[in-house]
mmCIF file of N, CA and C in Angstrom:
data_model
loop_
_atom_site.group_PDB
_atom_site.id
_atom_site.type_symbol
_atom_site.label_atom_id
_atom_site.label_comp_id
_atom_site.label_asym_id
_atom_site.label_seq_id
_atom_site.Cartn_x
_atom_site.Cartn_y
_atom_site.Cartn_z
ATOM 1 N N UNK W 1 42.404 15.432 -26.881
ATOM 2 C CA UNK W 1 43.505 15.328 -27.817
ATOM 3 C C UNK W 1 44.202 13.997 -27.597
ATOM 4 N N UNK W 2 44.617 13.380 -28.657
ATOM 5 C CA UNK W 2 45.319 12.127 -28.511
ATOM 6 C C UNK W 2 46.797 12.379 -28.309
ATOM 7 N N UNK W 3 47.597 12.334 -29.345
ATOM 8 C CA UNK W 3 49.033 12.530 -29.204
ATOM 9 C C UNK W 3 49.407 13.981 -29.433
ATOM 10 N N UNK W 4 50.453 14.460 -28.741
ATOM 11 C CA UNK W 4 50.888 15.843 -28.965
ATOM 12 C C UNK W 4 51.334 16.029 -30.404
ATOM 13 N N UNK W 5 51.062 17.205 -30.940
ATOM 14 C CA UNK W 5 51.497 17.544 -32.280
ATOM 15 C C UNK W 5 52.653 18.514 -32.175
ATOM 16 N N UNK W 6 53.552 18.431 -33.134
ATOM 17 C CA UNK W 6 54.684 19.352 -33.125
ATOM 18 C C UNK W 6 54.216 20.736 -33.529
ATOM 19 N N UNK W 7 54.892 21.730 -33.012
ATOM 20 C CA UNK W 7 54.582 23.113 -33.346
ATOM 21 C C UNK W 7 55.051 23.411 -34.761
ATOM 22 N N UNK W 8 54.472 24.424 -35.377
ATOM 23 C CA UNK W 8 54.949 24.813 -36.701
ATOM 24 C C UNK W 8 56.406 25.239 -36.634
ATOM 25 N N UNK W 9 57.096 25.128 -37.759
ATOM 26 C CA UNK W 9 58.506 25.492 -37.816
ATOM 27 C C UNK W 9 58.673 26.973 -37.503
ATOM 28 N N UNK W 10 59.556 27.272 -36.552
ATOM 29 C CA UNK W 10 59.715 28.648 -36.081
ATOM 30 C C UNK W 10 60.398 29.548 -37.091
ATOM 31 N N UNK W 11 61.310 29.018 -37.868
ATOM 32 C CA UNK W 11 62.042 29.870 -38.799
ATOM 33 C C UNK W 11 62.930 30.830 -38.025
ATOM 34 N N UNK W 12 63.539 31.781 -38.710
ATOM 35 C CA UNK W 12 64.429 32.716 -38.010
ATOM 36 C C UNK W 12 63.635 33.649 -37.108
ATOM 37 N N UNK W 13 64.202 33.924 -35.967
ATOM 38 C CA UNK W 13 63.546 34.848 -35.041
ATOM 39 C C UNK W 13 64.120 36.239 -35.243
ATOM 40 N N UNK W 14 63.369 37.227 -34.809
ATOM 41 C CA UNK W 14 63.775 38.609 -35.003
ATOM 42 C C UNK W 14 64.823 39.049 -33.992
ATOM 43 N N UNK W 15 64.862 38.417 -32.830
ATOM 44 C CA UNK W 15 65.849 38.768 -31.814
ATOM 45 C C UNK W 15 66.169 37.514 -31.014
ATOM 46 N N UNK W 16 67.346 37.470 -30.416
ATOM 47 C CA UNK W 16 67.713 36.272 -29.656
ATOM 48 C C UNK W 16 66.857 36.148 -28.409
ATOM 49 N N UNK W 17 66.536 34.916 -28.061
ATOM 50 C CA UNK W 17 65.766 34.660 -26.851
ATOM 51 C C UNK W 17 66.692 34.712 -25.655
ATOM 52 N N UNK W 18 66.289 35.414 -24.644
ATOM 53 C CA UNK W 18 67.086 35.501 -23.428
ATOM 54 C C UNK W 18 66.202 35.198 -22.226
ATOM 55 N N UNK W 19 65.493 34.103 -22.331
ATOM 56 C CA UNK W 19 64.599 33.722 -21.245
ATOM 57 C C UNK W 19 65.322 32.807 -20.275
ATOM 58 N N UNK W 20 65.038 32.990 -19.013
ATOM 59 C CA UNK W 20 65.572 32.104 -17.997
ATOM 60 C C UNK W 20 64.764 30.813 -18.051
ATOM 61 N N UNK W 21 65.426 29.649 -18.032
ATOM 62 C CA UNK W 21 64.667 28.400 -18.061
ATOM 63 C C UNK W 21 63.747 28.301 -16.854
ATOM 64 N N UNK W 22 62.615 27.680 -17.045
ATOM 65 C CA UNK W 22 61.679 27.491 -15.944
ATOM 66 C C UNK W 22 62.307 26.560 -14.915
ATOM 67 N N UNK W 23 62.093 26.871 -13.664
ATOM 68 C CA UNK W 23 62.608 26.016 -12.597
ATOM 69 C C UNK W 23 61.857 24.700 -12.630
ATOM 70 N N UNK W 24 62.587 23.616 -12.527
ATOM 71 C CA UNK W 24 61.961 22.301 -12.491
ATOM 72 C C UNK W 24 61.523 22.052 -11.063
ATOM 73 N N UNK W 25 60.229 22.011 -10.854
ATOM 74 C CA UNK W 25 59.673 22.027 -9.508
ATOM 75 C C UNK W 25 59.955 20.775 -8.696
ATOM 76 N N UNK W 26 60.280 19.670 -9.353
ATOM 77 C CA UNK W 26 60.469 18.450 -8.599
ATOM 78 C C UNK W 26 61.928 18.199 -8.247
ATOM 79 N N UNK W 27 62.824 19.133 -8.546
ATOM 80 C CA UNK W 27 64.205 19.032 -8.091
ATOM 81 C C UNK W 27 64.371 19.932 -6.878
ATOM 82 N N UNK W 28 65.043 19.456 -5.826
ATOM 83 C CA UNK W 28 65.254 20.313 -4.655
ATOM 84 C C UNK W 28 66.061 21.553 -5.040
ATOM 85 N N UNK W 29 65.766 22.701 -4.437
ATOM 86 C CA UNK W 29 66.469 23.948 -4.773
ATOM 87 C C UNK W 29 67.987 23.842 -4.657
ATOM 88 N N UNK W 30 68.478 23.083 -3.665
ATOM 89 C CA UNK W 30 69.930 22.964 -3.518
ATOM 90 C C UNK W 30 70.541 22.197 -4.686
ATOM 91 N N UNK W 31 69.801 21.264 -5.266
ATOM 92 C CA UNK W 31 70.289 20.524 -6.429
ATOM 93 C C UNK W 31 70.311 21.421 -7.660
ATOM 94 N N UNK W 32 69.320 22.280 -7.807
ATOM 95 C CA UNK W 32 69.264 23.196 -8.941
ATOM 96 C C UNK W 32 70.420 24.184 -8.879
ATOM 97 N N UNK W 33 70.831 24.559 -7.668
ATOM 98 C CA UNK W 33 71.921 25.519 -7.504
ATOM 99 C C UNK W 33 73.270 24.928 -7.928
ATOM 100 N N UNK W 34 73.388 23.623 -7.909
ATOM 101 C CA UNK W 34 74.636 22.953 -8.299
ATOM 102 C C UNK W 34 74.618 22.715 -9.808
ATOM 103 N N UNK W 35 75.470 23.415 -10.577
ATOM 104 C CA UNK W 35 75.441 23.286 -12.037
ATOM 105 C C UNK W 35 75.807 21.881 -12.531
ATOM 106 N N UNK W 36 76.475 21.097 -11.710
ATOM 107 C CA UNK W 36 76.851 19.731 -12.108
ATOM 108 C C UNK W 36 75.709 18.743 -11.888
ATOM 109 N N UNK W 37 74.704 19.136 -11.125
ATOM 110 C CA UNK W 37 73.595 18.237 -10.797
ATOM 111 C C UNK W 37 72.498 18.345 -11.843
ATOM 112 N N UNK W 38 72.071 17.205 -12.339
ATOM 113 C CA UNK W 38 70.943 17.195 -13.260
ATOM 114 C C UNK W 38 70.190 15.891 -13.074
ATOM 115 N N UNK W 39 69.138 15.946 -12.283
ATOM 116 C CA UNK W 39 68.282 14.803 -12.017
ATOM 117 C C UNK W 39 69.069 13.575 -11.578
ATOM 118 N N UNK W 40 70.138 13.824 -10.871
ATOM 119 C CA UNK W 40 70.971 12.777 -10.294
ATOM 120 C C UNK W 40 71.664 11.906 -11.349
ATOM 121 N N UNK W 41 71.698 12.374 -12.594
ATOM 122 C CA UNK W 41 72.361 11.603 -13.650
ATOM 123 C C UNK W 41 73.861 11.490 -13.396
ATOM 124 N N UNK W 42 74.437 12.519 -12.802
ATOM 125 C CA UNK W 42 75.885 12.518 -12.574
ATOM 126 C C UNK W 42 76.320 11.422 -11.606
ATOM 127 N N UNK W 43 75.394 10.882 -10.836
ATOM 128 C CA UNK W 43 75.751 9.845 -9.866
ATOM 129 C C UNK W 43 75.600 8.429 -10.434
ATOM 130 N N UNK W 44 75.061 8.301 -11.636
ATOM 131 C CA UNK W 44 74.875 6.981 -12.243
ATOM 132 C C UNK W 44 76.188 6.561 -12.914
ATOM 133 N N UNK W 45 76.733 5.450 -12.458
ATOM 134 C CA UNK W 45 78.021 5.002 -12.977
ATOM 135 C C UNK W 45 77.891 4.006 -14.123
ATOM 136 N N UNK W 46 76.845 3.214 -14.133
ATOM 137 C CA UNK W 46 76.654 2.218 -15.192
ATOM 138 C C UNK W 46 76.179 2.923 -16.461
ATOM 139 N N UNK W 47 76.959 2.852 -17.547
ATOM 140 C CA UNK W 47 76.568 3.561 -18.770
ATOM 141 C C UNK W 47 75.232 3.097 -19.348
ATOM 142 N N UNK W 48 74.897 1.817 -19.159
ATOM 143 C CA UNK W 48 73.590 1.329 -19.647
ATOM 144 C C UNK W 48 72.450 2.010 -18.904
ATOM 145 N N UNK W 49 72.596 2.069 -17.594
ATOM 146 C CA UNK W 49 71.582 2.723 -16.764
ATOM 147 C C UNK W 49 71.532 4.222 -17.064
ATOM 148 N N UNK W 50 72.695 4.825 -17.261
ATOM 149 C CA UNK W 50 72.757 6.252 -17.587
ATOM 150 C C UNK W 50 72.056 6.538 -18.916
ATOM 151 N N UNK W 51 72.309 5.694 -19.906
ATOM 152 C CA UNK W 51 71.646 5.871 -21.197
ATOM 153 C C UNK W 51 70.133 5.722 -21.061
ATOM 154 N N UNK W 52 69.703 4.721 -20.325
ATOM 155 C CA UNK W 52 68.269 4.493 -20.134
ATOM 156 C C UNK W 52 67.618 5.680 -19.437
ATOM 157 N N UNK W 53 68.197 6.111 -18.325
ATOM 158 C CA UNK W 53 67.598 7.212 -17.543
ATOM 159 C C UNK W 53 67.649 8.532 -18.301
ATOM 160 N N UNK W 54 68.761 8.818 -18.963
ATOM 161 C CA UNK W 54 68.851 10.080 -19.700
ATOM 162 C C UNK W 54 67.915 10.075 -20.907
ATOM 163 N N UNK W 55 67.722 8.920 -21.522
ATOM 164 C CA UNK W 55 66.757 8.811 -22.626
ATOM 165 C C UNK W 55 65.338 9.045 -22.121
ATOM 166 N N UNK W 56 65.016 8.461 -20.972
ATOM 167 C CA UNK W 56 63.692 8.696 -20.378
ATOM 168 C C UNK W 56 63.464 10.181 -20.131
ATOM 169 N N UNK W 57 64.472 10.840 -19.584
ATOM 170 C CA UNK W 57 64.348 12.279 -19.317
ATOM 171 C C UNK W 57 64.202 13.075 -20.605
ATOM 172 N N UNK W 58 65.005 12.749 -21.612
ATOM 173 C CA UNK W 58 64.931 13.467 -22.889
ATOM 174 C C UNK W 58 63.545 13.322 -23.502
ATOM 175 N N UNK W 59 62.992 12.127 -23.477
ATOM 176 C CA UNK W 59 61.656 11.907 -24.034
ATOM 177 C C UNK W 59 60.593 12.653 -23.223
ATOM 178 N N UNK W 60 60.753 12.652 -21.905
ATOM 179 C CA UNK W 60 59.789 13.360 -21.057
ATOM 180 C C UNK W 60 59.841 14.864 -21.318
ATOM 181 N N UNK W 61 61.054 15.414 -21.482
ATOM 182 C CA UNK W 61 61.173 16.848 -21.747
ATOM 183 C C UNK W 61 60.620 17.201 -23.125
ATOM 184 N N UNK W 62 60.844 16.333 -24.110
ATOM 185 C CA UNK W 62 60.273 16.593 -25.445
ATOM 186 C C UNK W 62 58.747 16.603 -25.384
ATOM 187 N N UNK W 63 58.189 15.615 -24.676
ATOM 188 C CA UNK W 63 56.735 15.558 -24.547
ATOM 189 C C UNK W 63 56.206 16.785 -23.807
ATOM 190 N N UNK W 64 56.917 17.200 -22.764
ATOM 191 C CA UNK W 64 56.505 18.388 -22.010
ATOM 192 C C UNK W 64 56.596 19.637 -22.879
ATOM 193 N N UNK W 65 57.658 19.739 -23.676
ATOM 194 C CA UNK W 65 57.810 20.900 -24.561
ATOM 195 C C UNK W 65 56.708 20.921 -25.612
ATOM 196 N N UNK W 66 56.385 19.761 -26.175
ATOM 197 C CA UNK W 66 55.297 19.699 -27.161
ATOM 198 C C UNK W 66 53.977 20.111 -26.530
ATOM 199 N N UNK W 67 53.741 19.641 -25.331
ATOM 200 C CA UNK W 67 52.487 19.966 -24.640
ATOM 201 C C UNK W 67 52.416 21.455 -24.312
ATOM 202 N N UNK W 68 53.524 22.017 -23.845
ATOM 203 C CA UNK W 68 53.566 23.452 -23.538
ATOM 204 C C UNK W 68 53.339 24.269 -24.806
ATOM 205 N N UNK W 69 53.895 23.811 -25.919
ATOM 206 C CA UNK W 69 53.700 24.505 -27.195
ATOM 207 C C UNK W 69 52.234 24.469 -27.608
ATOM 208 N N UNK W 70 51.572 23.359 -27.370
ATOM 209 C CA UNK W 70 50.137 23.289 -27.662
ATOM 210 C C UNK W 70 49.370 24.315 -26.832
ATOM 211 N N UNK W 71 49.727 24.449 -25.570
ATOM 212 C CA UNK W 71 49.061 25.446 -24.729
ATOM 213 C C UNK W 71 49.361 26.865 -25.215
ATOM 214 N N UNK W 72 50.589 27.104 -25.668
ATOM 215 C CA UNK W 72 50.909 28.414 -26.245
ATOM 216 C C UNK W 72 50.004 28.683 -27.450
ATOM 217 N N UNK W 73 49.849 27.688 -28.301
ATOM 218 C CA UNK W 73 49.047 27.851 -29.513
ATOM 219 C C UNK W 73 47.584 28.117 -29.167
ATOM 220 N N UNK W 74 47.061 27.389 -28.206
ATOM 221 C CA UNK W 74 45.665 27.595 -27.787
ATOM 222 C C UNK W 74 45.496 29.004 -27.223
ATOM 223 N N UNK W 75 46.439 29.443 -26.389
ATOM 224 C CA UNK W 75 46.361 30.790 -25.825
ATOM 225 C C UNK W 75 46.439 31.839 -26.929
ATOM 226 N N UNK W 76 47.328 31.642 -27.897
ATOM 227 C CA UNK W 76 47.450 32.589 -29.012
ATOM 228 C C UNK W 76 46.151 32.655 -29.802
ATOM 229 N N UNK W 77 45.550 31.508 -30.056
ATOM 230 C CA UNK W 77 44.282 31.481 -30.796
ATOM 231 C C UNK W 77 43.177 32.190 -30.014
ATOM 232 N N UNK W 78 43.136 31.963 -28.715
ATOM 233 C CA UNK W 78 42.123 32.624 -27.895
ATOM 234 C C UNK W 78 42.338 34.129 -27.859
ATOM 235 N N UNK W 79 43.586 34.560 -27.745
ATOM 236 C CA UNK W 79 43.876 35.996 -27.706
ATOM 237 C C UNK W 79 43.574 36.673 -29.041
ATOM 238 N N UNK W 80 43.695 35.935 -30.142
ATOM 239 C CA UNK W 80 43.453 36.501 -31.467
ATOM 240 C C UNK W 80 42.000 36.357 -31.916
ATOM 241 N N UNK W 81 41.169 35.746 -31.102
ATOM 242 C CA UNK W 81 39.768 35.501 -31.477
ATOM 243 C C UNK W 81 39.050 36.823 -31.738
ATOM 244 N N UNK W 82 38.513 37.006 -32.944
ATOM 245 C CA UNK W 82 37.853 38.278 -33.280
ATOM 246 C C UNK W 82 36.595 38.546 -32.451
ATOM 247 N N UNK W 83 36.072 37.530 -31.784
ATOM 248 C CA UNK W 83 34.884 37.733 -30.948
ATOM 249 C C UNK W 83 35.219 38.361 -29.597
ATOM 250 N N UNK W 84 36.504 38.405 -29.255
ATOM 251 C CA UNK W 84 36.921 39.005 -27.977
ATOM 252 C C UNK W 84 36.964 40.518 -28.118
ATOM 253 N N UNK W 85 36.447 41.209 -27.134
ATOM 254 C CA UNK W 85 36.515 42.676 -27.177
ATOM 255 C C UNK W 85 37.953 43.147 -26.954
ATOM 256 N N UNK W 86 38.754 42.326 -26.296
ATOM 257 C CA UNK W 86 40.145 42.692 -26.019
ATOM 258 C C UNK W 86 41.119 41.906 -26.905
ATOM 259 N N UNK W 87 40.664 41.556 -28.081
ATOM 260 C CA UNK W 87 41.449 40.781 -29.042
ATOM 261 C C UNK W 87 42.816 41.420 -29.277
ATOM 262 N N UNK W 88 43.829 40.581 -29.440
ATOM 263 C CA UNK W 88 45.172 41.069 -29.745
ATOM 264 C C UNK W 88 45.522 40.750 -31.193
ATOM 265 N N UNK W 89 46.304 41.592 -31.793
ATOM 266 C CA UNK W 89 46.783 41.327 -33.144
ATOM 267 C C UNK W 89 47.909 40.295 -33.063
ATOM 268 N N UNK W 90 48.201 39.666 -34.202
ATOM 269 C CA UNK W 90 49.310 38.708 -34.201
ATOM 270 C C UNK W 90 50.634 39.408 -33.913
ATOM 271 N N UNK W 91 50.754 40.672 -34.281
ATOM 272 C CA UNK W 91 51.983 41.414 -33.981
ATOM 273 C C UNK W 91 52.180 41.543 -32.477
ATOM 274 N N UNK W 92 51.114 41.840 -31.749
ATOM 275 C CA UNK W 92 51.214 41.976 -30.293
ATOM 276 C C UNK W 92 51.468 40.612 -29.655
ATOM 277 N N UNK W 93 50.785 39.589 -30.136
ATOM 278 C CA UNK W 93 51.019 38.237 -29.616
ATOM 279 C C UNK W 93 52.471 37.837 -29.856
ATOM 280 N N UNK W 94 52.974 38.117 -31.053
ATOM 281 C CA UNK W 94 54.364 37.793 -31.384
ATOM 282 C C UNK W 94 55.329 38.503 -30.434
ATOM 283 N N UNK W 95 55.062 39.750 -30.164
ATOM 284 C CA UNK W 95 55.937 40.506 -29.270
ATOM 285 C C UNK W 95 55.922 39.922 -27.863
ATOM 286 N N UNK W 96 54.744 39.602 -27.368
ATOM 287 C CA UNK W 96 54.636 39.049 -26.012
ATOM 288 C C UNK W 96 55.314 37.701 -25.885
ATOM 289 N N UNK W 97 55.214 36.881 -26.916
ATOM 290 C CA UNK W 97 55.791 35.531 -26.866
ATOM 291 C C UNK W 97 57.220 35.473 -27.403
ATOM 292 N N UNK W 98 57.715 36.624 -27.880
ATOM 293 C CA UNK W 98 59.042 36.702 -28.484
ATOM 294 C C UNK W 98 59.157 35.783 -29.695
ATOM 295 N N UNK W 99 58.131 35.858 -30.559
ATOM 296 C CA UNK W 99 58.074 35.126 -31.816
ATOM 297 C C UNK W 99 58.142 36.126 -32.957
ATOM 298 N N UNK W 100 58.386 35.625 -34.168
ATOM 299 C CA UNK W 100 58.206 36.467 -35.351
ATOM 300 C C UNK W 100 56.697 36.548 -35.598
ATOM 301 N N UNK W 101 56.272 37.545 -36.338
ATOM 302 C CA UNK W 101 54.838 37.662 -36.610
ATOM 303 C C UNK W 101 54.342 36.490 -37.461
ATOM 304 N N UNK W 102 55.164 36.024 -38.395
ATOM 305 C CA UNK W 102 54.770 34.865 -39.206
ATOM 306 C C UNK W 102 54.554 33.634 -38.338
ATOM 307 N N UNK W 103 55.447 33.426 -37.381
ATOM 308 C CA UNK W 103 55.306 32.287 -36.483
ATOM 309 C C UNK W 103 54.054 32.446 -35.620
ATOM 310 N N UNK W 104 53.773 33.655 -35.173
ATOM 311 C CA UNK W 104 52.568 33.897 -34.376
ATOM 312 C C UNK W 104 51.320 33.549 -35.184
ATOM 313 N N UNK W 105 51.305 33.889 -36.461
ATOM 314 C CA UNK W 105 50.157 33.544 -37.315
ATOM 315 C C UNK W 105 50.000 32.032 -37.397
ATOM 316 N N UNK W 106 51.118 31.319 -37.562
ATOM 317 C CA UNK W 106 51.064 29.857 -37.621
ATOM 318 C C UNK W 106 50.572 29.270 -36.306
ATOM 319 N N UNK W 107 51.030 29.854 -35.202
ATOM 320 C CA UNK W 107 50.606 29.360 -33.893
ATOM 321 C C UNK W 107 49.126 29.630 -33.644
ATOM 322 N N UNK W 108 48.621 30.771 -34.098
ATOM 323 C CA UNK W 108 47.188 31.057 -33.959
ATOM 324 C C UNK W 108 46.387 30.007 -34.731
ATOM 325 N N UNK W 109 46.804 29.706 -35.942
ATOM 326 C CA UNK W 109 46.098 28.689 -36.739
ATOM 327 C C UNK W 109 46.202 27.309 -36.093
ATOM 328 N N UNK W 110 47.387 26.969 -35.613
ATOM 329 C CA UNK W 110 47.589 25.697 -34.925
ATOM 330 C C UNK W 110 46.675 25.622 -33.700
ATOM 331 N N UNK W 111 46.594 26.692 -32.950
ATOM 332 C CA UNK W 111 45.720 26.731 -31.785
ATOM 333 C C UNK W 111 44.257 26.600 -32.157
ATOM 334 N N UNK W 112 43.860 27.239 -33.236
ATOM 335 C CA UNK W 112 42.470 27.101 -33.697
ATOM 336 C C UNK W 112 42.169 25.657 -34.076
ATOM 337 N N UNK W 113 43.124 25.011 -34.743
ATOM 338 C CA UNK W 113 42.951 23.594 -35.087
ATOM 339 C C UNK W 113 42.814 22.743 -33.824
ATOM 340 N N UNK W 114 43.647 23.019 -32.826
ATOM 341 C CA UNK W 114 43.568 22.264 -31.569
ATOM 342 C C UNK W 114 42.233 22.499 -30.881
ATOM 343 N N UNK W 115 41.772 23.746 -30.874
ATOM 344 C CA UNK W 115 40.492 24.059 -30.237
ATOM 345 C C UNK W 115 39.337 23.385 -30.960
ATOM 346 N N UNK W 116 39.371 23.388 -32.265
ATOM 347 C CA UNK W 116 38.322 22.687 -33.039
ATOM 348 C C UNK W 116 38.338 21.202 -32.714
ATOM 349 N N UNK W 117 39.523 20.630 -32.624
ATOM 350 C CA UNK W 117 39.658 19.207 -32.315
ATOM 351 C C UNK W 117 39.156 18.867 -30.932
ATOM 352 N N UNK W 118 39.405 19.740 -29.956
ATOM 353 C CA UNK W 118 38.968 19.441 -28.594
ATOM 354 C C UNK W 118 37.461 19.593 -28.440
ATOM 355 N N UNK W 119 36.855 20.431 -29.247
ATOM 356 C CA UNK W 119 35.395 20.617 -29.166
ATOM 357 C C UNK W 119 34.646 19.452 -29.809
ATOM 358 N N UNK W 120 35.273 18.828 -30.804
ATOM 359 C CA UNK W 120 34.592 17.730 -31.490
ATOM 360 C C UNK W 120 35.015 16.380 -30.946
ATOM 361 N N UNK W 121 35.964 16.388 -29.995
ATOM 362 C CA UNK W 121 36.390 15.138 -29.368
ATOM 363 C C UNK W 121 37.372 14.351 -30.198
ATOM 364 N N UNK W 122 38.051 14.983 -31.137
ATOM 365 C CA UNK W 122 39.023 14.263 -31.962
ATOM 366 C C UNK W 122 40.275 13.946 -31.198
#
């Protein structure tokens, strides 16, 4: 795959998401426990440097989120594959991922597109 693709538009969800954010593994646990600490940004006094570093982080998190969404889509497509004996319906996939069923259908299609692209080397 070349560049990450954005996920399909989620639209309204059926219930509010109440997921705990994933722990960022490269921050020390004591820093994560401090709500004021965020990648040492609070210690940067120069606004130019703060803007640069926070922009770098924002772009990195967006790229990571896009990449994680691609993996979600691939997993959804694999789980919905009719050739699997343990195939899941889009309703079950939606429930597990806390998506609407319409969004799950879009993600399955997106995942199929990604899988086709990775097999042909696009």
